[in-house]
XYZ file of C-alpha atoms in Angstrom:
570
model
C 131.095 125.604 104.935
C 131.522 125.591 101.180
C 132.178 128.662 99.071
C 128.695 128.612 97.576
C 127.239 130.835 100.279
C 127.727 134.560 100.862
C 127.232 136.081 104.287
C 127.746 139.756 105.059
C 127.171 139.552 108.792
C 129.114 137.992 111.610
C 127.555 134.576 112.343
C 125.119 134.370 115.216
C 124.525 130.968 116.774
C 121.044 131.947 117.954
C 119.751 132.850 114.505
C 119.172 129.276 113.453
C 116.493 128.933 116.138
C 114.711 132.064 115.083
C 110.995 131.604 114.482
C 109.702 131.812 110.972
C 107.220 134.432 112.099
C 110.059 136.960 112.424
C 111.731 137.429 109.043
C 115.499 137.657 109.343
C 117.602 140.541 108.179
C 118.651 140.378 104.554
C 122.291 140.447 105.604
C 121.977 136.824 106.761
C 120.933 135.529 103.333
C 123.231 132.902 101.807
C 122.922 133.193 98.030
C 123.612 130.126 95.937
C 126.308 130.020 93.280
C 126.920 127.625 90.422
C 129.863 127.641 88.035
C 127.602 127.562 84.947
C 125.966 130.846 85.983
C 128.893 132.719 87.517
C 128.580 135.524 84.916
C 124.919 136.363 85.612
C 124.263 140.086 85.917
C 122.585 140.068 89.350
C 122.999 138.087 92.534
C 119.290 137.211 92.633
C 119.322 135.869 89.071
C 122.458 133.844 89.747
C 120.774 132.481 92.886
C 117.654 131.373 91.003
C 119.623 129.699 88.228
C 121.906 127.973 90.719
C 118.863 126.643 92.604
C 117.400 125.185 89.398
C 120.738 123.624 88.480
C 121.096 122.074 91.932
C 117.625 120.577 91.722
C 118.374 119.244 88.234
C 121.625 117.501 89.177
C 120.252 116.047 92.426
C 117.202 114.797 90.509
C 119.472 113.121 87.956
C 121.330 111.427 90.807
C 118.074 110.029 92.222
C 116.911 108.922 88.774
C 120.082 106.918 88.137
C 119.954 105.290 91.573
C 116.297 104.319 91.081
C 116.991 102.883 87.619
C 119.947 100.888 88.928
C 117.974 99.484 91.838
C 114.947 98.765 89.641
C 117.187 96.856 87.237
C 118.479 94.743 90.134
C 114.985 94.032 91.472
C 113.586 93.262 87.998
C 116.482 90.920 87.289
C 115.824 89.164 90.586
C 112.168 88.641 89.601
C 112.743 87.443 86.030
C 116.154 85.740 86.454
C 116.524 84.806 90.099
C 119.501 82.570 89.340
C 121.860 85.310 88.139
C 120.601 88.014 90.495
C 119.391 86.778 93.872
C 117.558 88.502 96.688
C 120.841 88.642 98.605
C 122.401 90.718 95.801
C 119.522 93.205 96.002
C 119.901 93.372 99.775
C 123.613 94.114 99.460
C 122.921 96.999 97.045
C 120.236 98.453 99.309
C 122.493 98.063 102.343
C 125.185 100.117 100.618
C 122.622 102.823 99.824
C 121.369 102.783 103.415
C 124.875 103.228 104.777
C 125.456 106.192 102.457
C 122.143 107.741 103.560
C 123.020 107.166 107.215
C 126.361 108.940 106.762
C 124.653 111.940 105.178
C 121.856 112.108 107.795
C 124.360 111.985 110.648
C 126.428 114.699 108.952
C 123.289 116.834 108.559
C 122.291 116.371 112.192
C 125.725 117.067 113.613
C 127.180 119.409 111.018
C 124.972 121.144 108.465
C 122.018 122.006 110.703
C 124.316 123.436 113.406
C 126.133 125.901 111.190
C 125.454 129.630 111.695
C 122.358 130.813 109.808
C 121.707 127.259 108.561
C 118.015 127.124 109.525
C 116.858 130.739 109.441
C 113.453 129.843 108.000
C 111.022 127.033 108.837
C 108.054 126.033 106.677
C 105.006 125.979 108.944
C 103.029 123.903 106.422
C 105.651 121.160 106.100
C 105.737 118.140 108.380
C 102.360 118.437 110.156
C 101.949 116.426 113.306
C 99.892 113.700 111.606
C 102.631 113.132 109.015
C 105.403 112.976 111.627
C 103.199 110.764 113.780
C 102.703 108.455 110.791
C 106.468 108.272 110.337
C 106.902 107.201 113.973
C 103.964 104.763 113.875
C 104.873 103.042 110.624
C 108.558 103.188 111.537
C 107.813 101.345 114.792
C 105.939 98.622 112.906
C 108.787 98.413 110.381
C 111.267 97.909 113.214
C 109.015 95.185 114.602
C 108.883 93.634 111.139
C 112.662 93.477 110.933
C 112.829 92.008 114.443
C 110.438 89.242 113.348
C 112.539 88.652 110.247
C 115.746 88.406 112.293
C 114.152 85.942 114.708
C 112.646 83.859 111.919
C 115.944 83.730 110.008
C 117.868 82.867 113.174
C 115.625 79.836 113.783
C 116.109 78.663 110.181
C 119.792 79.640 110.016
C 120.713 76.211 108.617
C 118.934 76.958 105.342
C 119.085 80.758 105.191
C 121.879 83.160 104.350
C 123.492 85.368 106.982
C 122.604 88.327 104.783
C 119.001 87.780 105.878
C 120.071 88.714 109.407
C 122.483 91.526 108.535
C 120.090 93.322 106.160
C 117.215 93.808 108.656
C 119.744 94.870 111.309
C 120.977 97.680 109.054
C 117.357 98.473 108.221
C 116.512 98.969 111.918
C 119.371 101.452 112.301
C 118.306 103.235 109.104
C 114.658 103.496 110.199
C 115.520 104.859 113.653
C 117.943 107.470 112.298
C 115.628 108.563 109.485
C 112.619 108.845 111.818
C 114.601 111.053 114.210
C 115.808 113.180 111.313
C 112.310 113.698 109.890
C 110.760 114.375 113.299
C 113.212 117.159 114.120
C 114.032 118.699 110.739
C 111.034 118.169 108.430
C 110.242 121.912 108.518
C 113.787 123.113 107.780
C 114.521 125.496 104.916
C 118.268 124.925 104.930
C 120.340 127.904 103.804
C 123.865 126.404 103.684
C 125.468 123.598 101.662
C 122.544 123.648 99.259
C 123.736 121.195 96.605
C 125.159 118.648 99.043
C 121.896 118.701 101.020
C 119.810 118.285 97.869
C 121.877 115.294 96.768
C 121.605 113.716 100.216
C 117.841 114.165 100.283
C 117.425 112.772 96.776
C 119.627 109.771 97.592
C 117.451 109.059 100.629
C 114.266 109.427 98.543
C 115.637 107.001 95.934
C 116.570 104.494 98.644
C 113.075 104.623 100.149
C 111.512 104.167 96.696
C 113.638 101.078 96.091
C 112.717 99.707 99.519
C 109.054 100.232 98.633
C 109.504 98.476 95.287
C 111.234 95.535 96.983
C 108.503 95.388 99.635
C 105.847 95.219 96.927
C 107.578 92.334 95.176
C 108.148 90.483 98.452
C 104.480 90.915 99.322
C 103.687 89.247 96.021
C 105.825 86.278 97.021
C 104.029 85.955 100.361
C 100.602 86.029 98.717
C 101.811 83.445 96.221
C 102.847 81.119 99.021
C 99.484 81.507 100.763
C 97.679 80.774 97.483
C 99.784 77.659 96.882
C 99.017 76.365 100.363
C 95.309 76.911 99.774
C 95.451 75.016 96.487
C 97.222 72.112 98.185
C 94.410 71.952 100.735
C 91.844 72.044 97.946
C 93.544 69.109 96.228
C 93.225 67.052 99.404
C 89.525 67.931 99.485
C 89.071 66.750 95.900
C 88.514 70.182 94.340
C 90.105 71.418 91.130
C 92.389 74.317 91.998
C 93.511 77.068 89.697
C 96.874 76.067 88.240
C 99.804 78.388 87.819
C 103.445 77.979 86.879
C 104.820 78.249 90.435
C 105.140 74.615 91.571
C 108.363 74.644 93.579
C 108.172 73.571 97.204
C 109.769 75.547 99.947
C 112.936 73.989 101.339
C 112.817 76.056 104.552
C 109.818 75.082 106.614
C 108.976 76.562 109.974
C 109.383 73.932 112.726
C 106.386 73.107 114.841
C 107.314 75.515 117.634
C 105.386 78.404 119.100
C 108.171 80.974 118.735
C 108.610 80.221 115.020
C 104.877 80.522 114.384
C 104.826 83.845 116.252
C 107.663 85.217 114.104
C 106.001 83.962 110.916
C 102.515 85.273 111.666
C 103.843 88.530 113.093
C 105.928 89.125 109.989
C 102.920 88.656 107.703
C 100.695 90.822 109.913
C 102.910 93.938 110.095
C 104.353 93.608 106.585
C 102.018 96.157 104.896
C 103.155 98.933 107.250
C 106.625 98.827 105.723
C 105.331 99.933 102.326
C 103.402 102.787 103.953
C 106.507 103.890 105.871
C 108.573 104.148 102.695
C 105.931 106.209 100.881
C 105.380 108.612 103.795
C 109.128 109.183 104.173
C 109.425 109.913 100.456
C 106.718 112.589 100.679
C 108.341 114.333 103.666
C 111.815 114.186 102.118
C 110.503 115.634 98.858
C 109.081 118.671 100.683
C 112.432 119.151 102.429
C 114.165 118.961 99.053
C 111.863 121.651 97.649
C 112.527 123.834 100.699
C 116.330 123.800 100.357
C 117.421 127.403 99.860
C 113.844 128.675 100.167
C 113.428 132.089 101.809
C 110.000 132.700 103.336
C 108.795 136.285 103.554
C 106.579 137.486 106.377
C 103.586 137.424 103.982
C 103.871 133.629 103.781
C 103.773 133.148 107.543
C 100.247 132.542 108.847
C 99.309 134.744 111.764
C 96.578 132.337 112.804
C 97.302 128.621 112.814
C 94.077 126.734 113.534
C 94.329 123.687 115.745
C 92.289 120.516 115.713
C 89.463 120.654 118.252
C 86.497 118.307 118.385
C 83.904 121.072 118.553
C 80.941 121.807 116.358
C 80.473 118.216 115.168
C 77.847 115.728 116.327
C 76.451 113.674 113.438
C 79.793 113.143 111.672
C 81.453 111.337 114.618
C 78.283 109.313 115.318
C 77.856 108.111 111.733
C 81.606 107.594 111.308
C 81.864 105.569 114.529
C 78.946 103.390 113.444
C 80.676 102.873 110.093
C 83.899 101.791 111.815
C 82.129 99.390 114.192
C 80.181 97.725 111.373
C 83.302 97.626 109.210
C 85.357 95.933 111.939
C 82.651 93.289 112.445
C 82.502 92.576 108.708
C 86.289 92.539 108.499
C 86.577 89.987 111.322
C 83.935 87.745 109.746
C 85.699 88.052 106.398
C 89.078 87.158 107.885
C 87.672 84.112 109.668
C 85.887 82.691 106.617
C 87.943 83.939 103.650
C 91.256 82.682 105.022
C 89.964 79.133 105.341
C 90.591 76.337 102.898
C 87.294 76.926 101.104
C 86.196 80.584 101.189
C 82.450 80.998 101.479
C 80.761 82.853 98.652
C 78.507 84.656 101.120
C 81.430 86.369 102.809
C 82.315 88.094 99.523
C 78.684 89.153 99.086
C 78.695 90.625 102.593
C 82.023 92.394 102.062
C 81.077 94.037 98.762
C 77.587 94.928 100.063
C 79.198 96.930 102.864
C 81.228 98.895 100.326
C 78.212 99.414 98.051
C 76.315 101.028 100.934
C 79.241 103.095 102.230
C 80.739 104.459 98.997
C 77.581 106.302 97.826
C 77.282 107.966 101.254
C 80.885 109.149 100.993
C 80.364 110.361 97.423
C 77.226 112.338 98.283
C 78.967 113.872 101.299
C 81.943 114.955 99.171
C 79.655 116.470 96.516
C 77.713 118.405 99.163
C 80.966 119.618 100.683
C 82.209 120.821 97.300
C 78.954 122.719 96.730
C 79.297 124.368 100.155
C 82.850 125.398 99.256
C 81.467 127.097 96.152
C 78.845 128.933 98.228
C 81.389 130.181 100.758
C 82.998 133.598 100.499
C 86.463 132.426 101.477
C 89.254 133.474 99.140
C 91.645 131.040 97.520
C 95.134 130.727 98.963
C 97.397 131.408 95.979
C 100.719 131.619 97.854
C 103.487 129.201 96.906
C 103.262 126.128 99.125
C 105.372 123.040 98.265
C 103.591 120.950 100.900
C 100.152 121.620 99.456
C 101.378 121.006 95.918
C 102.799 117.656 97.017
C 99.543 116.761 98.773
C 97.624 117.328 95.548
C 100.113 115.278 93.518
C 100.030 112.413 96.019
C 96.235 112.386 96.148
C 95.950 112.263 92.370
C 98.796 109.781 91.941
C 97.775 107.386 94.723
C 94.169 107.401 93.491
C 95.375 105.832 90.232
C 95.959 102.562 92.078
C 92.321 102.089 93.046
C 90.965 103.523 89.803
C 93.227 101.304 87.699
C 92.256 98.085 89.528
C 88.581 99.063 89.290
C 88.744 99.444 85.508
C 90.519 96.089 85.164
C 87.749 94.484 87.234
C 85.022 96.164 85.153
C 86.489 94.819 81.911
C 86.827 91.303 83.356
C 83.227 91.233 84.662
C 81.615 92.674 81.557
C 83.497 90.202 79.390
C 82.447 87.175 81.478
C 79.086 87.093 83.288
C 77.858 90.441 84.701
C 74.422 88.975 85.607
C 75.815 86.759 88.358
C 75.082 88.090 91.882
C 78.697 88.288 93.025
C 79.876 89.646 89.692
C 77.204 92.353 89.706
C 78.251 93.354 93.219
C 81.892 93.583 92.152
C 80.879 95.619 89.110
C 78.857 98.035 91.240
C 81.699 98.247 93.759
C 84.234 99.110 91.044
C 82.069 101.836 89.483
C 81.202 103.372 92.877
C 84.837 103.293 93.979
C 85.908 105.284 90.923
C 83.185 107.876 91.496
C 83.918 108.139 95.233
C 87.650 108.615 94.671
C 87.095 111.406 92.141
C 84.519 113.294 94.232
C 86.629 113.014 97.379
C 89.716 114.307 95.589
C 87.784 117.328 94.305
C 86.484 118.073 97.805
C 89.896 117.766 99.482
C 91.839 119.716 96.858
C 89.270 122.516 96.849
C 89.389 122.671 100.638
C 93.198 122.729 100.771
C 93.251 125.813 98.527
C 90.837 127.751 100.740
C 92.030 130.260 103.305
C 90.839 129.779 106.915
C 87.458 131.405 107.469
C 87.191 134.726 109.289
C 84.968 133.087 111.874
C 87.668 130.524 112.566
C 90.196 133.302 113.151
C 87.827 135.116 115.515
C 87.173 131.839 117.309
C 90.910 131.321 117.695
C 91.409 134.793 119.172
C 88.486 134.261 121.542
C 89.942 130.933 122.661
C 93.314 132.565 123.337
C 91.590 135.287 125.376
C 89.638 132.709 127.359
C 92.778 130.662 127.943
C 94.475 133.753 129.369
C 91.512 134.423 131.670
C 91.445 130.822 132.855
C 94.995 131.122 134.129
C 93.708 133.679 136.634
C 90.894 131.465 137.930
C 91.172 130.709 141.645
C 90.492 127.348 143.211
C 87.122 128.541 144.519
C 85.954 129.236 140.980
C 87.224 125.947 139.595
C 83.916 124.130 140.022
C 82.035 126.854 138.200
C 84.535 126.742 135.343
C 84.159 122.974 135.023
C 80.408 123.384 134.689
C 80.988 125.972 131.973
C 83.297 123.637 130.087
C 80.644 120.912 130.143
C 78.353 123.223 128.152
C 81.035 124.603 125.827
C 80.625 121.815 123.268
C 76.918 122.488 122.697
C 77.560 126.237 122.850
C 80.153 126.091 120.084
C 77.902 123.871 117.996
C 74.949 126.267 118.222
C 77.064 129.323 117.316
C 78.594 127.854 114.169
C 77.164 128.903 110.822
C 75.438 126.142 108.915
C 78.153 126.115 106.244
C 81.003 125.665 108.713
C 78.965 123.135 110.667
C 78.205 121.094 107.534
C 81.839 121.171 106.376
C 83.062 119.953 109.747
C 80.460 117.192 109.888
C 81.285 116.038 106.365
C 85.054 116.211 106.878
C 84.964 114.270 110.132
C 82.623 111.639 108.695
C 84.922 111.145 105.711
C 87.953 110.934 108.019
C 86.452 108.012 109.928
C 85.271 106.319 106.726
C 88.736 106.519 105.181
C 90.241 105.110 108.378
C 88.151 101.931 108.167
C 88.795 101.694 104.425
C 92.506 101.913 105.253
C 92.372 99.319 108.034
C 90.599 96.580 106.082
C 93.063 96.132 103.170
C 96.077 96.910 105.361
C 95.440 93.969 107.681
C 94.787 91.400 105.007
C 91.360 91.842 103.373
C 92.201 91.362 99.679
C 89.004 90.174 97.952
C 90.247 91.513 94.611
C 92.592 88.534 94.522
C 90.790 85.997 96.671
C 87.483 86.029 94.761
C 89.289 84.442 91.782
C 87.364 86.251 89.036
C 90.026 88.635 87.770
C 92.767 86.086 88.445
C 91.159 83.556 86.121
C 90.474 86.216 83.466
C 93.891 87.933 83.297
C 96.066 85.071 84.475
C 97.829 84.471 87.745
C 101.020 86.467 87.176
C 99.387 89.425 85.416
C 96.708 89.963 88.038
C 99.227 89.588 90.860
C 101.326 92.355 89.313
C 98.263 94.618 88.963
C 97.102 94.009 92.536
C 100.460 94.418 94.190
C 101.153 97.735 92.497
C 97.616 99.058 92.842
C 96.765 97.859 96.334
C 99.623 99.611 98.194
C 98.776 102.829 96.360
C 95.144 102.440 97.407
C 96.127 101.940 101.031
C 98.400 104.983 100.880
C 95.592 106.993 99.282
C 93.252 106.305 102.196
C 95.878 107.252 104.738
C 96.815 110.437 102.880
C 93.155 111.355 102.459
C 92.778 111.307 106.246
C 95.465 113.982 106.532
C 93.922 116.119 103.811
C 90.451 115.855 105.335
C 91.814 116.854 108.738
C 93.303 119.971 107.121
C 89.905 120.770 105.591
C 88.229 120.209 108.970
C 90.641 122.491 110.805
C 90.351 125.366 108.325
C 86.533 125.131 108.021
């Protein structure tokens, strides 16, 4: 333990497991110290200044690492002779090894020190976030396994770095996922500055991995476009020309296993970008919680849980939306990925969005109005997790909004009276409006305290759960019959405001799920329709799409989490 902490009580190894609902004694507080503020008049003032200084220096560390990695990746894109992809992989491998060393030290050393984890943030690391880390991490591991197998088959024309890098990445993903699953709620109280630097180094590494994934996704889409243009040449059609004319020296042999690795790699590739962004959000909350001391006023006495009660129309409409969306997505994938995409498939795709987006917008506006009519007070307590959720919602929404405005300018400047162009124009305008209204609804709901009726419902459920433990086997049949009617009973006893909020929230959850699935698994009409590509140029539009599209996918996924929070607290 460093000398930056002060403890006036004999260490107790059981204190680190103490629940956040029981505030610890003040004698266990470890105040921070920093040499610049060693002459501060009070311990509390010195602690606050030291915390700000630690955040500043760890932030500067992350900034320099991100700038260095961005310079490497940019040099690889614009001057791939001097800086190759292997050089970028070597730099990222070094960063991963450093992050692994710190994570292992945290797991085995820092977190096990006396009074290290006295407080835990109940809002940080909800189950859907940690589940997303495990889900996307599993797909990322599968992605690296495909890459290792594909590189092993083509080892005669590929570097050995292409096998070593994904191997290190698998170890990094597994260790980081375990770390975030177990310690995402920690408010660490020892080794503050070292922990902040470790967290910021890990955040910077994940950001660079996301940036590299975005650029690599661009390369894959470029290859697919080149192959399509070659097929069009054989059919006698005039393809869109672009400066990338080099042929690929490494070609996949005509074997089943190579095709499986190639197709599997392309299929699960988008999940890697989502994994990096989710990890960054969780790590940022942990960084904000370093040295944080939570008073008993910040600990919620009632923590609502997700239960599918009081909703009927939301799940029905949302399920219908998902079924129709999957059918349209499958038809789009079959026709749009062919050598000559059918114009009708784009009309069908955009028509689905034009019908769905107004329904989502109207639902969000109605939900916001209901929030204004409710008598629930605003939750004004400091909450780093909620603040991050708002920032991520607003920041990720810029991806979709930005691409929509670029499309609007391109259509208005060309031929807005064409059927397909008018559909794209309507889609872009509706998407902007839907994103804004949904953000207002989610952010307003996140700042509302749980309703009194929800608290009473929670207490009643706890009382019933206690009574059910005393039910004998003879009464089991009667209890089952009661449970069969509990769903309709809960629905009829909800107030119309709570019922409407739950219906709207659940409907929007399912809608955002299908809007997340379609672009994640390959539906990219913003590039494949060719309008914006011909207007802005191949390279420019590719850059816009590959920075905006991952943000749009992340926005849909993050909106699902925010809407679930609104549903639970309604």
